[in-house]
mmCIF file of C-alpha atoms in Angstrom:
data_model
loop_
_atom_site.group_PDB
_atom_site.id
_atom_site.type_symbol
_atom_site.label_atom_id
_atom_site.label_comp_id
_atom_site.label_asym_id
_atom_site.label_seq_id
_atom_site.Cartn_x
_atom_site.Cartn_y
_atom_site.Cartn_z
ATOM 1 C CA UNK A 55 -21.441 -2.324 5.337
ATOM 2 C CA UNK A 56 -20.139 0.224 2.969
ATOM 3 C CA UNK A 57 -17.051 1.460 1.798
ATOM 4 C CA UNK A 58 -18.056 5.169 3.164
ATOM 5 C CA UNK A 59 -18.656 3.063 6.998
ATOM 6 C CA UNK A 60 -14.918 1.982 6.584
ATOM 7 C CA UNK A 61 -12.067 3.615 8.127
ATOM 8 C CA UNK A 62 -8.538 2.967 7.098
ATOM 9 C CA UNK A 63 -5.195 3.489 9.812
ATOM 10 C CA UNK A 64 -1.721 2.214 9.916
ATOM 11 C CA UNK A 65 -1.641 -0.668 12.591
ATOM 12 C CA UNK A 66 0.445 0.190 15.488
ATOM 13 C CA UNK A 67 1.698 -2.739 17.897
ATOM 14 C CA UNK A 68 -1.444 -2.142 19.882
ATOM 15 C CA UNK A 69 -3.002 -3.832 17.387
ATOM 16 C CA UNK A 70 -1.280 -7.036 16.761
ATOM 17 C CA UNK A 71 -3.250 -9.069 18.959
ATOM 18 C CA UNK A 72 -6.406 -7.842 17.198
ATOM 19 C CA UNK A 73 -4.899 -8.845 13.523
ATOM 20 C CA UNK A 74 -3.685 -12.127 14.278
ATOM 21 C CA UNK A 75 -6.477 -13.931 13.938
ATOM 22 C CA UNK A 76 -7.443 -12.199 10.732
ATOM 23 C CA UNK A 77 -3.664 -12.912 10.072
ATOM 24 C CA UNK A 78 -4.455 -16.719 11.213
ATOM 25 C CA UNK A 79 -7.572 -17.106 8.654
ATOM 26 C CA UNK A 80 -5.368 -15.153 5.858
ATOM 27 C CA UNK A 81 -2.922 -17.816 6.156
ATOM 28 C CA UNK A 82 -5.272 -20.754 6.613
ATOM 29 C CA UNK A 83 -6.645 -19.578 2.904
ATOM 30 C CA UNK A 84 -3.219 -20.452 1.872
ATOM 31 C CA UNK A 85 -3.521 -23.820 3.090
ATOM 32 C CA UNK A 86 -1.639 -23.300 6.031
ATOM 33 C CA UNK A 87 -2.493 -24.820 9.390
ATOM 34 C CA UNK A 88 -4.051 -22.564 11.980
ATOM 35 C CA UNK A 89 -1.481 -21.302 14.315
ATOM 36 C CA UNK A 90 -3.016 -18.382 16.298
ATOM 37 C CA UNK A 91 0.086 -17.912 18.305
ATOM 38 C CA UNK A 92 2.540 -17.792 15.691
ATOM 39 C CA UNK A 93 0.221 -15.623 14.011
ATOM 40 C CA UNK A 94 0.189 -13.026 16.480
ATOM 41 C CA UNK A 95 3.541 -13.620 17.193
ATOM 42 C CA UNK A 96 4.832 -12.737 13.473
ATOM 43 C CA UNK A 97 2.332 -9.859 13.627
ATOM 44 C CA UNK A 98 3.942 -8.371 16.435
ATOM 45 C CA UNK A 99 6.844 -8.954 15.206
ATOM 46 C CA UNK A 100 6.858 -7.332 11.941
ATOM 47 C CA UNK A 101 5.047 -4.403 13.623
ATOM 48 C CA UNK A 102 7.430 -3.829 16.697
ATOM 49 C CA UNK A 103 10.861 -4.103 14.572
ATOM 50 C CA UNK A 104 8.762 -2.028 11.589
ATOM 51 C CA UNK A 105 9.850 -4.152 9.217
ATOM 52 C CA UNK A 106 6.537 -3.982 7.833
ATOM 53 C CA UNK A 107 3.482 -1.198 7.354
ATOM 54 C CA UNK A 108 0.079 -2.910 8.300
ATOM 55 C CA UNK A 109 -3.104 -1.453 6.774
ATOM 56 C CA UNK A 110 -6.344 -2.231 8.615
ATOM 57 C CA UNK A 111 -9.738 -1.518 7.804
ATOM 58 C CA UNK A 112 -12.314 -0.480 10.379
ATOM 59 C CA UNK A 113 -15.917 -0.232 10.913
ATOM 60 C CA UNK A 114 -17.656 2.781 12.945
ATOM 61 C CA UNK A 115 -17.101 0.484 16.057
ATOM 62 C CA UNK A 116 -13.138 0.129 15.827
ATOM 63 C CA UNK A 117 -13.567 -3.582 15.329
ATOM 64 C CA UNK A 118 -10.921 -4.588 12.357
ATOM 65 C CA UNK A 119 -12.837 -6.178 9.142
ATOM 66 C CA UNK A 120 -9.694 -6.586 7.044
ATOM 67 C CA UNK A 121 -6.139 -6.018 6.298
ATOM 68 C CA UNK A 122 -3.310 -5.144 3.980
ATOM 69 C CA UNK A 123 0.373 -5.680 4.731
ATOM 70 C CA UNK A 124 2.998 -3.798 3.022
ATOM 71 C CA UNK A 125 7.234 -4.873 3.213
ATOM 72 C CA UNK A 126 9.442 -2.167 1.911
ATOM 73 C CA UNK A 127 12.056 -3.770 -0.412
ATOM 74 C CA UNK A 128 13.950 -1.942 -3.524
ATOM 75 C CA UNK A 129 13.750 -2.921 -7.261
ATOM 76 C CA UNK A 130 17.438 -3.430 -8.144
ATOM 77 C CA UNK A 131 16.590 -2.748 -12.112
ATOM 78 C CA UNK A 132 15.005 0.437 -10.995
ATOM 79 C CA UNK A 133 17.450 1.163 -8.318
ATOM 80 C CA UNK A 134 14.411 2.192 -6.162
ATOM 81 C CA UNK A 135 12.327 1.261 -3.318
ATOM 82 C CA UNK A 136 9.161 -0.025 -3.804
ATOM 83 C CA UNK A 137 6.503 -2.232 -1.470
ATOM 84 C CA UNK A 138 5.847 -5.897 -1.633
ATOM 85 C CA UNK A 139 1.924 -6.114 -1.212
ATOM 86 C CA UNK A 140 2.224 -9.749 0.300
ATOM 87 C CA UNK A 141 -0.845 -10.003 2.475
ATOM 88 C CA UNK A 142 -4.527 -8.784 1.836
ATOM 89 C CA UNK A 143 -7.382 -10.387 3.890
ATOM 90 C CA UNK A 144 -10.936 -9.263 4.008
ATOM 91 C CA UNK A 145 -13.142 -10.866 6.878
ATOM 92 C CA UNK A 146 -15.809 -13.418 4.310
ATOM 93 C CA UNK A 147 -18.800 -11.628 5.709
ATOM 94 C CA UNK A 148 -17.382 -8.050 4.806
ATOM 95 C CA UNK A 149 -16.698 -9.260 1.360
ATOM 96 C CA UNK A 150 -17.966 -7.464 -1.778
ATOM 97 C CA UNK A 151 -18.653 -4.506 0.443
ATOM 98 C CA UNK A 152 -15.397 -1.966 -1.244
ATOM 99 C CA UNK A 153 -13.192 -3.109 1.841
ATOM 100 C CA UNK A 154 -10.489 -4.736 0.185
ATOM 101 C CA UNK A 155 -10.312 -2.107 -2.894
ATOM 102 C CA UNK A 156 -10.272 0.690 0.489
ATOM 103 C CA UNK A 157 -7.523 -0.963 1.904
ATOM 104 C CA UNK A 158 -5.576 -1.253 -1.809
ATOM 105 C CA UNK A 159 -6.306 2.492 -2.516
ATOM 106 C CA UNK A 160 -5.129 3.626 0.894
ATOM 107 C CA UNK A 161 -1.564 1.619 -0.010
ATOM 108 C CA UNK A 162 -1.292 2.948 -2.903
ATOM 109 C CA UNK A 163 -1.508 6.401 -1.093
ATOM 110 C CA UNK A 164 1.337 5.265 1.599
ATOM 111 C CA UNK A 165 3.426 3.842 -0.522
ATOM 112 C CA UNK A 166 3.419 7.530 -2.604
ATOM 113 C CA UNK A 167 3.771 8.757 0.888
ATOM 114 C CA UNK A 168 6.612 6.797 0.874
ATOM 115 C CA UNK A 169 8.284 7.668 -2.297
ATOM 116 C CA UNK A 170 8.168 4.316 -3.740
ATOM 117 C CA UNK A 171 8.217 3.963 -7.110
ATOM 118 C CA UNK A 172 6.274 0.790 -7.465
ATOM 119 C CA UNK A 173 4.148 -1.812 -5.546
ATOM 120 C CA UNK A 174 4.276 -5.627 -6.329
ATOM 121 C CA UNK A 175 2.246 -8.291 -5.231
ATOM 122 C CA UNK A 176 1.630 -12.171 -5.712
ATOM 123 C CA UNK A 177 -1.689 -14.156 -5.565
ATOM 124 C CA UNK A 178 -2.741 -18.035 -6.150
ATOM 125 C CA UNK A 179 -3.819 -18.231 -9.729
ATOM 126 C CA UNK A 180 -7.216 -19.396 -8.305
ATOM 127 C CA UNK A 181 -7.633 -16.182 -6.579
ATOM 128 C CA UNK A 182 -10.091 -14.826 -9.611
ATOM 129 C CA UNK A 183 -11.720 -12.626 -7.422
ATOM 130 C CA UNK A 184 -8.951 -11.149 -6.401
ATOM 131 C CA UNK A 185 -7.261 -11.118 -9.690
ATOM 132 C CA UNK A 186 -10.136 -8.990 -11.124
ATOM 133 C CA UNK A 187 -9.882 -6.235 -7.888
ATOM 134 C CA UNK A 188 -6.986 -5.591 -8.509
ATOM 135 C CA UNK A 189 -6.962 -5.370 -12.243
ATOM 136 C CA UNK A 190 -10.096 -2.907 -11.790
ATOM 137 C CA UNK A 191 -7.737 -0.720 -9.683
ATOM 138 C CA UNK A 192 -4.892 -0.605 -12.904
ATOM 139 C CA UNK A 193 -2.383 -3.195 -11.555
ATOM 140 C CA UNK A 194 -0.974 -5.109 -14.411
ATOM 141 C CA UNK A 195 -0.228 -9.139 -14.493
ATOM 142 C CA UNK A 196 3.075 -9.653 -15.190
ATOM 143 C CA UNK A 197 3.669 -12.123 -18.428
ATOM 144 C CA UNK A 198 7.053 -12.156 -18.855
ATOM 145 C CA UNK A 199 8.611 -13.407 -15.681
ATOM 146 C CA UNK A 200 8.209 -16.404 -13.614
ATOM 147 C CA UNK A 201 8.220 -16.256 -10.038
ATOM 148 C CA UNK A 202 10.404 -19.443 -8.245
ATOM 149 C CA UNK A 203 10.782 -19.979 -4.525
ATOM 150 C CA UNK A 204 12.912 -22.533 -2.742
ATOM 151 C CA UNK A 205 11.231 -23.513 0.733
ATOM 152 C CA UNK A 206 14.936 -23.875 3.064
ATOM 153 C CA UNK A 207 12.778 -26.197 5.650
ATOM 154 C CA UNK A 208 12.144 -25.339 9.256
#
């Protein structure tokens, strides 16, 4: 597989069912258990109230081989609204093949689309591979901030 055999589209609820278990393994990378409902459930869930813009990458066949899931926030400092790349996940045996730097290229084009001034993401500092992707593609580590979470339970 090639990046020329790979389509990109914007996910449409139709969809969901087909992502979640590339939305599953994506999660399960993160040391997550697998949860194939939830999975789909949150898919179609972020898709139906468009509180998210999912990117998915296709072979000639239609079948899905990877994805990249966009939230629309705003940059208070900036005062303007930019995406939150949180989720990228290329299928293992389609790695290496120009899917995932496809699917980063074609956000980059939506979120211009878009107007936003900026995308951000987050990765595991273990990610190297990923790390390198998308420093190839001009996005910049940030040095000066540290990121914090506070998990409120379930």
């Amino acid at each position: 597989m090639t990046a020329q055999a790979v389509s990109i589209r914007l996910a449409g609820t139709e969809d969901a069912a087909a992502i979640a278990p590339l939305f599953d393994a994506y999660r399960q990378f993160y040391d997550q258990p697998a949860d194939p409902a939830g999975a789909g459930r949150f898919v179609l869930e972020r898709l139906a109230r468009q509180e998210s813009e999912i990117l998915i990458a296709c072979d000639a066949d239609g079948w899905i081989l990877g994805f990249c899931q966009l939230y629309p926030t705003f940059c208070s400092v900036e005062a303007k609204p930019i995406f939150s790349r949180y989720d990228l996940f290329v299928l293992p045996a389609h790695r290496r093949a120009g899917v995932g730097r496809c699917l980063l290229q074609a956000a980059e084009t939506l979120a211009r689309q878009r107007g936003k001034a900026r995308m951000d993401l987050t990765t595991a500092r273990s990610n190297h591979a990923a790390q390198a992707l998308y420093e190839s593609l001009g996005w910049k580590r940030d040095d000066v901030f540290l990121a914090y979470s506070r998990s409120l339970g379930d």
